[in-house]
Amino acid sequence: EKNFTVTETHTETDANGNTTTTTTTNNNGEVTTETTSTAAEEEIAAYEKIPVDFTNNMGWDIKDLYIKMSSQDEWSDNFLDEDQYIDDGLTASGITVNYTEEEHFMDVRVADSNGDGEEFTEIELPAEGAEHIEIVFEYDEATGTYTATVNAE
């Protein structure tokens, strides 16, 4: 009596990149079939070095500017040098950010020369990316609240 094993593997990939592999094994007349499917990995768009301008309409000069992605714990170093301010009514440019379509929420912390300031959380950057982003900080006297508005091109 002879022992024999025959294994046949067939793999197909559909138009969406999903893969199905079928393996059939014949071991001395006992046939087993195993099928595995693998979903295509979605590619996540990444946006690097996107220029961001920060416009200060809060009624006081910004001395400190820290940013981080909302999912991160650590703040960046201060983006403003020791002798730099974003004066009320002016815009600072020259800052770039990296983010992805999946992780596109940013937190910003600003403070005056006394260390008093505001923290803006979950600022939504365009998930589809942008060539240029402006974040406008404003103070609404009627409500007594600070807001951050995103303008993107």
PDB file of C-alpha atoms in Angstrom:
ATOM      1  CA  GLU A   1       0.000   0.000   0.000  1.00  0.00           C
ATOM      2  CA  LYS A   2       1.432   3.344  -1.056  1.00  0.00           C
ATOM      3  CA  ASN A   3       0.994   6.606   0.879  1.00  0.00           C
ATOM      4  CA  PHE A   4       0.427   9.736  -1.094  1.00  0.00           C
ATOM      5  CA  THR A   5      -0.274  13.397  -0.401  1.00  0.00           C
ATOM      6  CA  VAL A   6      -1.211  15.910  -3.056  1.00  0.00           C
ATOM      7  CA  THR A   7      -1.588  19.597  -2.199  1.00  0.00           C
ATOM      8  CA  GLU A   8      -2.989  22.139  -4.613  1.00  0.00           C
ATOM      9  CA  THR A   9      -3.102  25.892  -3.850  1.00  0.00           C
ATOM     10  CA  HIS A  10      -5.051  28.437  -5.845  1.00  0.00           C
ATOM     11  CA  THR A  11      -4.920  32.207  -5.172  1.00  0.00           C
ATOM     12  CA  GLU A  12      -7.193  34.871  -6.663  1.00  0.00           C
ATOM     13  CA  THR A  13      -7.115  38.633  -6.226  1.00  0.00           C
ATOM     14  CA  ASP A  14     -10.199  40.650  -7.130  1.00  0.00           C
ATOM     15  CA  ALA A  15     -10.334  44.156  -8.615  1.00  0.00           C
ATOM     16  CA  ASN A  16     -10.428  45.694  -5.101  1.00  0.00           C
ATOM     17  CA  GLY A  17      -7.216  43.953  -4.018  1.00  0.00           C
ATOM     18  CA  ASN A  18      -8.933  41.343  -1.804  1.00  0.00           C
ATOM     19  CA  THR A  19      -7.159  37.965  -1.916  1.00  0.00           C
ATOM     20  CA  THR A  20      -8.701  34.481  -1.550  1.00  0.00           C
ATOM     21  CA  THR A  21      -6.443  31.431  -1.212  1.00  0.00           C
ATOM     22  CA  THR A  22      -7.856  27.887  -1.435  1.00  0.00           C
ATOM     23  CA  THR A  23      -5.664  24.942  -0.467  1.00  0.00           C
ATOM     24  CA  THR A  24      -6.889  21.410  -1.236  1.00  0.00           C
ATOM     25  CA  THR A  25      -5.004  18.469   0.250  1.00  0.00           C
ATOM     26  CA  ASN A  26      -5.532  14.803  -0.691  1.00  0.00           C
ATOM     27  CA  ASN A  27      -3.834  12.640   1.944  1.00  0.00           C
ATOM     28  CA  ASN A  28      -4.298   8.937   1.080  1.00  0.00           C
ATOM     29  CA  GLY A  29      -7.806   9.620  -0.241  1.00  0.00           C
ATOM     30  CA  GLU A  30      -8.866  11.977   2.600  1.00  0.00           C
ATOM     31  CA  VAL A  31      -9.532  15.340   0.972  1.00  0.00           C
ATOM     32  CA  THR A  32      -9.514  18.593   2.982  1.00  0.00           C
ATOM     33  CA  THR A  33     -10.066  22.102   1.711  1.00  0.00           C
ATOM     34  CA  GLU A  34      -9.054  25.297   3.501  1.00  0.00           C
ATOM     35  CA  THR A  35      -9.960  28.779   2.268  1.00  0.00           C
ATOM     36  CA  THR A  36      -8.516  32.009   3.614  1.00  0.00           C
ATOM     37  CA  SER A  37      -9.444  35.537   2.603  1.00  0.00           C
ATOM     38  CA  THR A  38      -7.419  38.672   3.121  1.00  0.00           C
ATOM     39  CA  ALA A  39      -8.932  42.107   2.700  1.00  0.00           C
ATOM     40  CA  ALA A  40      -6.871  44.643   0.824  1.00  0.00           C
ATOM     41  CA  GLU A  41      -5.137  47.130   3.072  1.00  0.00           C
ATOM     42  CA  GLU A  42      -6.503  50.606   2.659  1.00  0.00           C
ATOM     43  CA  GLU A  43      -3.885  53.150   1.867  1.00  0.00           C
ATOM     44  CA  ILE A  44      -4.041  56.109   4.219  1.00  0.00           C
ATOM     45  CA  ALA A  45      -3.253  59.431   2.605  1.00  0.00           C
ATOM     46  CA  ALA A  46      -0.433  61.335   4.304  1.00  0.00           C
ATOM     47  CA  TYR A  47       0.079  65.069   3.979  1.00  0.00           C
ATOM     48  CA  GLU A  48       3.564  66.358   4.694  1.00  0.00           C
ATOM     49  CA  LYS A  49       4.896  69.870   5.214  1.00  0.00           C
ATOM     50  CA  ILE A  50       1.548  71.571   4.717  1.00  0.00           C
ATOM     51  CA  PRO A  51       2.015  75.316   5.319  1.00  0.00           C
ATOM     52  CA  VAL A  52      -0.140  76.637   8.167  1.00  0.00           C
ATOM     53  CA  ASP A  53      -0.649  80.322   8.937  1.00  0.00           C
ATOM     54  CA  PHE A  54      -1.876  81.402  12.365  1.00  0.00           C
ATOM     55  CA  THR A  55      -3.926  84.624  12.479  1.00  0.00           C
ATOM     56  CA  ASN A  56      -4.340  86.310  15.852  1.00  0.00           C
ATOM     57  CA  ASN A  57      -7.633  88.198  16.344  1.00  0.00           C
ATOM     58  CA  MET A  58      -7.884  87.624  20.101  1.00  0.00           C
ATOM     59  CA  GLY A  59      -7.161  91.100  21.433  1.00  0.00           C
ATOM     60  CA  TRP A  60      -3.714  90.281  22.854  1.00  0.00           C
ATOM     61  CA  ASP A  61      -0.286  89.343  21.497  1.00  0.00           C
ATOM     62  CA  ILE A  62       0.711  85.661  21.293  1.00  0.00           C
ATOM     63  CA  LYS A  63       4.162  84.926  22.747  1.00  0.00           C
ATOM     64  CA  ASP A  64       3.983  81.108  22.865  1.00  0.00           C
ATOM     65  CA  LEU A  65       2.598  78.751  20.220  1.00  0.00           C
ATOM     66  CA  TYR A  66       2.558  74.982  20.756  1.00  0.00           C
ATOM     67  CA  ILE A  67       0.912  72.392  18.523  1.00  0.00           C
ATOM     68  CA  LYS A  68       0.337  68.636  18.563  1.00  0.00           C
ATOM     69  CA  MET A  69      -1.923  66.143  16.898  1.00  0.00           C
ATOM     70  CA  SER A  70      -4.927  65.551  19.175  1.00  0.00           C
ATOM     71  CA  SER A  71      -4.012  61.868  19.592  1.00  0.00           C
ATOM     72  CA  GLN A  72      -0.540  62.730  20.926  1.00  0.00           C
ATOM     73  CA  ASP A  73       0.374  63.468  24.535  1.00  0.00           C
ATOM     74  CA  GLU A  74       3.440  65.655  24.045  1.00  0.00           C
ATOM     75  CA  TRP A  75       3.310  69.273  22.914  1.00  0.00           C
ATOM     76  CA  SER A  76       5.802  70.619  20.383  1.00  0.00           C
ATOM     77  CA  ASP A  77       8.477  73.074  21.391  1.00  0.00           C
ATOM     78  CA  ASN A  78       7.429  76.710  21.196  1.00  0.00           C
ATOM     79  CA  PHE A  79       7.223  77.657  17.515  1.00  0.00           C
ATOM     80  CA  LEU A  80       7.982  81.299  18.317  1.00  0.00           C
ATOM     81  CA  ASP A  81      11.530  82.390  19.091  1.00  0.00           C
ATOM     82  CA  GLU A  82      12.308  84.293  22.272  1.00  0.00           C
ATOM     83  CA  ASP A  83      11.825  87.694  20.618  1.00  0.00           C
ATOM     84  CA  GLN A  84       8.911  86.707  18.353  1.00  0.00           C
ATOM     85  CA  TYR A  85       5.253  87.544  18.881  1.00  0.00           C
ATOM     86  CA  ILE A  86       2.121  87.197  16.808  1.00  0.00           C
ATOM     87  CA  ASP A  87       0.710  90.659  17.430  1.00  0.00           C
ATOM     88  CA  ASP A  88      -3.040  91.044  17.645  1.00  0.00           C
ATOM     89  CA  GLY A  89      -4.407  91.460  14.110  1.00  0.00           C
ATOM     90  CA  LEU A  90      -1.376  89.863  12.439  1.00  0.00           C
ATOM     91  CA  THR A  91      -0.619  86.476  10.865  1.00  0.00           C
ATOM     92  CA  ALA A  92       2.406  84.228  11.409  1.00  0.00           C
ATOM     93  CA  SER A  93       3.493  81.992   8.555  1.00  0.00           C
ATOM     94  CA  GLY A  94       6.394  79.651   7.898  1.00  0.00           C
ATOM     95  CA  ILE A  95       5.094  76.778  10.051  1.00  0.00           C
ATOM     96  CA  THR A  96       4.418  73.412   8.437  1.00  0.00           C
ATOM     97  CA  VAL A  97       2.556  70.378   9.757  1.00  0.00           C
ATOM     98  CA  ASN A  98       2.365  66.710   8.818  1.00  0.00           C
ATOM     99  CA  TYR A  99      -0.865  64.772   9.216  1.00  0.00           C
ATOM    100  CA  THR A 100      -2.901  61.961   7.675  1.00  0.00           C
ATOM    101  CA  GLU A 101      -6.498  61.607   6.524  1.00  0.00           C
ATOM    102  CA  GLU A 102      -7.019  59.305   9.525  1.00  0.00           C
ATOM    103  CA  GLU A 103      -5.324  61.576  12.066  1.00  0.00           C
ATOM    104  CA  HIS A 104      -6.363  65.093  11.087  1.00  0.00           C
ATOM    105  CA  PHE A 105      -7.256  66.757  14.392  1.00  0.00           C
ATOM    106  CA  MET A 106      -4.778  69.185  15.929  1.00  0.00           C
ATOM    107  CA  ASP A 107      -4.524  70.898  19.316  1.00  0.00           C
ATOM    108  CA  VAL A 108      -2.985  74.366  19.648  1.00  0.00           C
ATOM    109  CA  ARG A 109      -1.937  76.136  22.833  1.00  0.00           C
ATOM    110  CA  VAL A 110      -1.195  79.865  22.771  1.00  0.00           C
ATOM    111  CA  ALA A 111      -0.122  82.181  25.574  1.00  0.00           C
ATOM    112  CA  ASP A 112       0.847  85.803  26.148  1.00  0.00           C
ATOM    113  CA  SER A 113       4.119  86.999  27.725  1.00  0.00           C
ATOM    114  CA  ASN A 114       2.680  86.309  31.221  1.00  0.00           C
ATOM    115  CA  GLY A 115       1.901  82.701  30.340  1.00  0.00           C
ATOM    116  CA  ASP A 116      -1.867  83.305  30.272  1.00  0.00           C
ATOM    117  CA  GLY A 117      -3.585  81.856  27.244  1.00  0.00           C
ATOM    118  CA  GLU A 118      -5.951  79.469  25.594  1.00  0.00           C
ATOM    119  CA  GLU A 119      -5.888  75.848  24.472  1.00  0.00           C
ATOM    120  CA  PHE A 120      -7.822  74.886  21.360  1.00  0.00           C
ATOM    121  CA  THR A 121      -8.515  71.154  21.045  1.00  0.00           C
ATOM    122  CA  GLU A 122      -9.715  68.981  18.178  1.00  0.00           C
ATOM    123  CA  ILE A 123      -9.148  71.580  15.453  1.00  0.00           C
ATOM    124  CA  GLU A 124     -10.187  69.676  12.336  1.00  0.00           C
ATOM    125  CA  LEU A 125      -7.793  69.882   9.416  1.00  0.00           C
ATOM    126  CA  PRO A 126      -9.113  68.833   5.976  1.00  0.00           C
ATOM    127  CA  ALA A 127      -9.109  65.004   5.838  1.00  0.00           C
ATOM    128  CA  GLU A 128      -8.654  65.219   2.060  1.00  0.00           C
ATOM    129  CA  GLY A 129      -5.534  67.378   2.464  1.00  0.00           C
ATOM    130  CA  ALA A 130      -4.868  70.983   1.498  1.00  0.00           C
ATOM    131  CA  GLU A 131      -2.221  73.068  -0.226  1.00  0.00           C
ATOM    132  CA  HIS A 132      -2.355  75.710   2.491  1.00  0.00           C
ATOM    133  CA  ILE A 133      -4.182  76.097   5.812  1.00  0.00           C
ATOM    134  CA  GLU A 134      -4.964  79.191   7.855  1.00  0.00           C
ATOM    135  CA  ILE A 135      -6.131  78.932  11.457  1.00  0.00           C
ATOM    136  CA  VAL A 136      -7.776  82.100  12.741  1.00  0.00           C
ATOM    137  CA  PHE A 137      -7.968  82.622  16.510  1.00  0.00           C
ATOM    138  CA  GLU A 138     -10.728  85.023  17.559  1.00  0.00           C
ATOM    139  CA  TYR A 139     -12.332  86.340  20.702  1.00  0.00           C
ATOM    140  CA  ASP A 140     -16.097  86.873  20.695  1.00  0.00           C
ATOM    141  CA  GLU A 141     -16.900  89.648  23.155  1.00  0.00           C
ATOM    142  CA  ALA A 142     -20.623  88.891  23.098  1.00  0.00           C
ATOM    143  CA  THR A 143     -20.143  85.317  24.323  1.00  0.00           C
ATOM    144  CA  GLY A 144     -16.767  85.723  26.020  1.00  0.00           C
ATOM    145  CA  THR A 145     -15.365  82.738  24.137  1.00  0.00           C
ATOM    146  CA  TYR A 146     -12.308  82.062  22.005  1.00  0.00           C
ATOM    147  CA  THR A 147     -12.600  80.145  18.741  1.00  0.00           C
ATOM    148  CA  ALA A 148     -10.254  78.665  16.149  1.00  0.00           C
ATOM    149  CA  THR A 149     -11.508  78.642  12.555  1.00  0.00           C
ATOM    150  CA  VAL A 150      -9.808  76.677   9.762  1.00  0.00           C
ATOM    151  CA  ASN A 151      -9.625  78.069   6.232  1.00  0.00           C
ATOM    152  CA  ALA A 152      -8.081  75.708   3.685  1.00  0.00           C
ATOM    153  CA  GLU A 153      -7.155  75.881   0.022  1.00  0.00           C
TER     154      GLU A 153
END
